[in-house]
Amino acid sequence: MTYTLDQVRALVAVAEELHFGRAAERLQMTQPPLSRQIQRLEAIVGVQLVHRSNRRVELTDAGRAFLDEARRILAIADGAPHIARTVAAGLSGVVRIGFTASSAFTLLGPMLARISQALPDVTIELQEMVTKHQLDALTKSEIDVAIGRPPFDPAHFGSQRIHRERLLVALPEGHLLSRRTSPIGVEDLANEDIIMHSPVEARYFYDIATRMMPISRWKHRFTVSQVSTMV
């Protein structure tokens, strides 16, 4: 058998009023049912919590120790409905977000700042992974939101474009092409060693690059899964 919240409230009221009559009035009940609540609580706990006499009411040492925990229990119980409502409304709880390494450079910081301002009670858990792994994690309910690169299968995922960026070529310092003032074209890269995205781990960028310039025209190819690795 376990005690009830009503019994815990009864003890807290008696402890704070130190008078059964006032405690009963505070709880909007008569004194006999209040006394029975305390007696049942003591029977369940197995020790005397309240010392009664004709002139005064006081807590025993065990009662004072129990009182501290009783207040915590009531605070949790009283706050639980509010927490449930805010979670149901999407105003609190935990949101697990997957993101690509490249999105951390410009996109992720401002996005997290806006989320923190709009939803201060929401805890964000971040997990860095390539888009392919994010989609797998979404399917397994391991993350709630993915910040990745298209395409996404509309039959399985809802998506919205939140950022657009240019595709650039990065060159080592001192490279001949880095001194040019005119735009660099695809033909200029035909005889260069190319570091590009993996066709497995970063299919989106791989497809863009191969549409711009067929693989057969590249001198050498090195593949990586993240932009940060390229740089």
CSV table of C-alpha atoms in Angstrom, one decimal:
chain,number,residue,atom,x,y,z
A,1,MET,CA,0.0,0.0,0.0
A,2,THR,CA,1.2,3.5,-0.8
A,3,TYR,CA,0.1,6.9,0.5
A,4,THR,CA,-2.0,9.3,-1.5
A,5,LEU,CA,-1.6,12.9,-2.4
A,6,ASP,CA,-4.5,13.8,-0.2
A,7,GLN,CA,-2.7,12.3,2.8
A,8,VAL,CA,0.4,14.2,1.9
A,9,ARG,CA,-1.5,17.4,1.7
A,10,ALA,CA,-3.1,16.7,5.0
A,11,LEU,CA,0.3,16.3,6.7
A,12,VAL,CA,1.6,19.5,5.1
A,13,ALA,CA,-1.5,21.5,6.2
A,14,VAL,CA,-1.2,20.2,9.8
A,15,ALA,CA,2.5,20.9,9.9
A,16,GLU,CA,2.1,24.5,8.7
A,17,GLU,CA,-1.0,25.3,10.8
A,18,LEU,CA,0.0,23.2,13.9
A,19,HIS,CA,-3.7,23.0,14.6
A,20,PHE,CA,-6.1,20.3,13.3
A,21,GLY,CA,-9.0,22.7,13.2
A,22,ARG,CA,-7.3,25.3,11.1
A,23,ALA,CA,-5.7,22.7,8.9
A,24,ALA,CA,-9.2,21.1,8.3
A,25,GLU,CA,-10.6,24.5,7.4
A,26,ARG,CA,-7.8,25.2,5.0
A,27,LEU,CA,-8.5,21.9,3.3
A,28,GLN,CA,-12.2,22.5,3.3
A,29,MET,CA,-13.0,19.4,5.3
A,30,THR,CA,-14.0,18.6,8.9
A,31,GLN,CA,-11.5,17.6,11.5
A,32,PRO,CA,-12.4,13.9,11.9
A,33,PRO,CA,-11.6,13.0,8.2
A,34,LEU,CA,-8.4,15.0,8.5
A,35,SER,CA,-7.3,13.0,11.6
A,36,ARG,CA,-8.0,9.8,9.8
A,37,GLN,CA,-5.9,10.9,6.8
A,38,ILE,CA,-2.9,11.5,9.1
A,39,GLN,CA,-3.5,8.2,10.9
A,40,ARG,CA,-3.6,6.3,7.6
A,41,LEU,CA,-0.4,8.0,6.4
A,42,GLU,CA,1.4,7.1,9.6
A,43,ALA,CA,0.2,3.5,9.2
A,44,ILE,CA,1.6,3.3,5.7
A,45,VAL,CA,4.9,5.0,6.5
A,46,GLY,CA,5.2,2.9,9.7
A,47,VAL,CA,6.2,5.7,12.1
A,48,GLN,CA,4.5,8.4,14.0
A,49,LEU,CA,4.7,11.7,12.1
A,50,VAL,CA,2.5,14.0,14.3
A,51,HIS,CA,2.6,14.3,18.1
A,52,ARG,CA,-0.8,15.3,19.5
A,53,SER,CA,-1.7,16.6,22.9
A,54,ASN,CA,-4.6,18.6,24.3
A,55,ARG,CA,-2.8,21.8,24.0
A,56,ARG,CA,-0.5,21.6,21.0
A,57,VAL,CA,0.3,19.7,17.8
A,58,GLU,CA,3.8,19.2,16.6
A,59,LEU,CA,5.8,17.1,14.2
A,60,THR,CA,8.0,14.3,15.4
A,61,ASP,CA,11.6,14.1,14.0
A,62,ALA,CA,10.4,11.6,11.5
A,63,GLY,CA,7.5,14.0,10.6
A,64,ARG,CA,9.9,16.9,9.9
A,65,ALA,CA,12.0,14.7,7.7
A,66,PHE,CA,8.9,13.5,5.8
A,67,LEU,CA,7.6,17.1,5.5
A,68,ASP,CA,10.6,18.2,3.3
A,69,GLU,CA,10.0,15.3,0.9
A,70,ALA,CA,6.2,15.9,1.1
A,71,ARG,CA,6.6,19.4,-0.2
A,72,ARG,CA,8.7,18.3,-3.1
A,73,ILE,CA,6.2,15.6,-4.0
A,74,LEU,CA,3.4,18.2,-4.0
A,75,ALA,CA,5.4,20.6,-6.0
A,76,ILE,CA,6.1,18.0,-8.7
A,77,ALA,CA,2.4,16.8,-8.7
A,78,ASP,CA,1.1,20.3,-8.9
A,79,GLY,CA,3.5,21.3,-11.7
A,80,ALA,CA,2.9,18.1,-13.8
A,81,PRO,CA,-0.3,19.3,-15.5
A,82,HIS,CA,1.4,22.5,-16.6
A,83,ILE,CA,4.3,20.6,-18.0
A,84,ALA,CA,2.0,18.2,-19.8
A,85,ARG,CA,0.1,21.1,-21.4
A,86,THR,CA,3.3,22.9,-22.5
A,87,VAL,CA,4.7,19.8,-24.0
A,88,ALA,CA,1.4,19.0,-25.8
A,89,ALA,CA,1.5,22.6,-27.2
A,90,GLY,CA,5.1,22.2,-28.3
A,91,LEU,CA,6.3,24.9,-25.8
A,92,SER,CA,8.6,22.6,-23.8
A,93,GLY,CA,10.3,19.3,-23.9
A,94,VAL,CA,13.2,17.9,-25.9
A,95,VAL,CA,13.7,18.3,-29.6
A,96,ARG,CA,16.5,16.2,-31.2
A,97,ILE,CA,17.9,17.9,-34.3
A,98,GLY,CA,20.3,16.3,-36.8
A,99,PHE,CA,22.5,18.6,-38.8
A,100,THR,CA,25.3,18.5,-41.4
A,101,ALA,CA,28.7,19.9,-40.6
A,102,SER,CA,28.4,22.6,-43.2
A,103,SER,CA,25.2,23.9,-41.8
A,104,ALA,CA,27.0,24.7,-38.6
A,105,PHE,CA,29.1,27.4,-40.4
A,106,THR,CA,26.2,29.8,-41.1
A,107,LEU,CA,22.8,28.3,-40.6
A,108,LEU,CA,22.7,26.5,-37.2
A,109,GLY,CA,23.8,29.3,-34.9
A,110,PRO,CA,21.1,31.8,-35.9
A,111,MET,CA,18.5,29.1,-36.0
A,112,LEU,CA,19.2,28.0,-32.4
A,113,ALA,CA,19.1,31.6,-31.2
A,114,ARG,CA,15.6,32.0,-32.7
A,115,ILE,CA,14.4,28.8,-31.2
A,116,SER,CA,15.8,29.7,-27.7
A,117,GLN,CA,14.0,33.1,-27.9
A,118,ALA,CA,10.7,31.7,-29.1
A,119,LEU,CA,10.7,28.5,-27.0
A,120,PRO,CA,12.9,29.1,-23.9
A,121,ASP,CA,11.6,25.9,-22.2
A,122,VAL,CA,12.6,23.6,-25.1
A,123,THR,CA,15.8,21.7,-24.7
A,124,ILE,CA,17.7,21.1,-28.0
A,125,GLU,CA,19.8,18.0,-28.5
A,126,LEU,CA,22.1,18.3,-31.5
A,127,GLN,CA,23.5,15.3,-33.5
A,128,GLU,CA,26.0,15.9,-36.4
A,129,MET,CA,25.6,13.5,-39.3
A,130,VAL,CA,25.4,13.5,-43.1
A,131,THR,CA,22.0,13.8,-44.7
A,132,LYS,CA,21.7,10.1,-45.5
A,133,HIS,CA,22.2,9.1,-41.8
A,134,GLN,CA,19.8,11.8,-40.7
A,135,LEU,CA,17.0,10.3,-42.9
A,136,ASP,CA,17.8,6.9,-41.4
A,137,ALA,CA,17.6,8.4,-37.9
A,138,LEU,CA,14.3,10.1,-38.7
A,139,THR,CA,12.9,6.8,-39.9
A,140,LYS,CA,14.0,5.1,-36.6
A,141,SER,CA,12.6,8.1,-34.5
A,142,GLU,CA,16.1,8.7,-33.2
A,143,ILE,CA,15.9,12.4,-34.2
A,144,ASP,CA,12.9,14.7,-34.6
A,145,VAL,CA,14.2,17.2,-37.2
A,146,ALA,CA,16.8,16.9,-39.9
A,147,ILE,CA,18.8,19.8,-41.4
A,148,GLY,CA,20.1,18.3,-44.6
A,149,ARG,CA,20.4,18.4,-48.3
A,150,PRO,CA,17.6,17.4,-50.8
A,151,PRO,CA,16.2,15.3,-52.3
A,152,PHE,CA,13.8,13.9,-49.7
A,153,ASP,CA,11.2,11.3,-50.5
A,154,PRO,CA,7.8,13.2,-50.1
A,155,ALA,CA,6.1,9.8,-49.4
A,156,HIS,CA,8.1,9.5,-46.2
A,157,PHE,CA,9.3,13.0,-45.2
A,158,GLY,CA,7.9,16.5,-45.1
A,159,SER,CA,10.4,19.2,-46.0
A,160,GLN,CA,10.8,22.9,-46.4
A,161,ARG,CA,13.7,24.9,-47.9
A,162,ILE,CA,15.2,27.2,-45.2
A,163,HIS,CA,18.5,28.2,-46.8
A,164,ARG,CA,20.1,28.6,-50.3
A,165,GLU,CA,23.8,29.0,-51.0
A,166,ARG,CA,26.2,29.2,-53.9
A,167,LEU,CA,28.4,26.4,-55.1
A,168,LEU,CA,32.1,27.5,-55.0
A,169,VAL,CA,35.5,26.1,-55.8
A,170,ALA,CA,38.1,26.3,-53.0
A,171,LEU,CA,41.8,26.5,-54.0
A,172,PRO,CA,45.0,26.2,-52.0
A,173,GLU,CA,46.9,29.4,-51.4
A,174,GLY,CA,49.3,30.2,-54.2
A,175,HIS,CA,47.4,28.1,-56.8
A,176,LEU,CA,47.6,29.6,-60.3
A,177,LEU,CA,43.8,29.8,-60.6
A,178,SER,CA,43.5,31.7,-57.2
A,179,ARG,CA,45.2,34.7,-58.9
A,180,ARG,CA,42.6,35.1,-61.6
A,181,THR,CA,40.2,38.0,-61.5
A,182,SER,CA,37.7,36.5,-63.9
A,183,PRO,CA,35.3,33.7,-63.0
A,184,ILE,CA,36.6,30.2,-63.0
A,185,GLY,CA,34.8,27.9,-65.4
A,186,VAL,CA,34.3,24.1,-65.4
A,187,GLU,CA,36.8,23.9,-68.3
A,188,ASP,CA,39.5,25.4,-66.1
A,189,LEU,CA,39.3,22.4,-63.7
A,190,ALA,CA,39.6,19.7,-66.3
A,191,ASN,CA,43.3,19.0,-65.5
A,192,GLU,CA,43.1,19.6,-61.8
A,193,ASP,CA,43.1,17.1,-58.9
A,194,ILE,CA,39.6,17.3,-57.6
A,195,ILE,CA,38.4,16.7,-54.0
A,196,MET,CA,34.7,16.1,-54.1
A,197,HIS,CA,31.8,14.7,-52.1
A,198,SER,CA,31.3,11.0,-51.6
A,199,PRO,CA,28.6,9.5,-53.9
A,200,VAL,CA,27.4,7.4,-51.0
A,201,GLU,CA,27.7,9.8,-48.0
A,202,ALA,CA,27.0,13.1,-49.8
A,203,ARG,CA,25.0,12.2,-52.8
A,204,TYR,CA,23.4,15.6,-53.2
A,205,PHE,CA,26.7,17.5,-53.8
A,206,TYR,CA,28.1,14.6,-55.8
A,207,ASP,CA,25.2,14.7,-58.2
A,208,ILE,CA,25.5,18.5,-58.6
A,209,ALA,CA,29.2,18.2,-59.4
A,210,THR,CA,28.9,15.4,-61.9
A,211,ARG,CA,26.1,17.2,-63.7
A,212,MET,CA,28.4,20.2,-64.1
A,213,MET,CA,31.3,18.2,-65.3
A,214,PRO,CA,31.4,14.5,-66.2
A,215,ILE,CA,33.6,12.3,-64.1
A,216,SER,CA,35.6,11.1,-67.1
A,217,ARG,CA,37.0,14.6,-67.6
A,218,TRP,CA,38.6,14.9,-64.2
A,219,LYS,CA,42.2,14.0,-63.9
A,220,HIS,CA,42.0,12.6,-60.4
A,221,ARG,CA,39.2,12.3,-57.8
A,222,PHE,CA,39.3,12.2,-54.0
A,223,THR,CA,36.0,11.8,-52.1
A,224,VAL,CA,35.0,12.9,-48.6
A,225,SER,CA,31.7,13.1,-46.8
A,226,GLN,CA,32.0,16.6,-45.2
A,227,VAL,CA,32.8,20.1,-46.4
A,228,SER,CA,35.0,20.6,-43.4
A,229,THR,CA,37.2,17.7,-44.4
A,230,MET,CA,37.7,19.2,-47.8
A,231,VAL,CA,38.8,22.5,-46.4
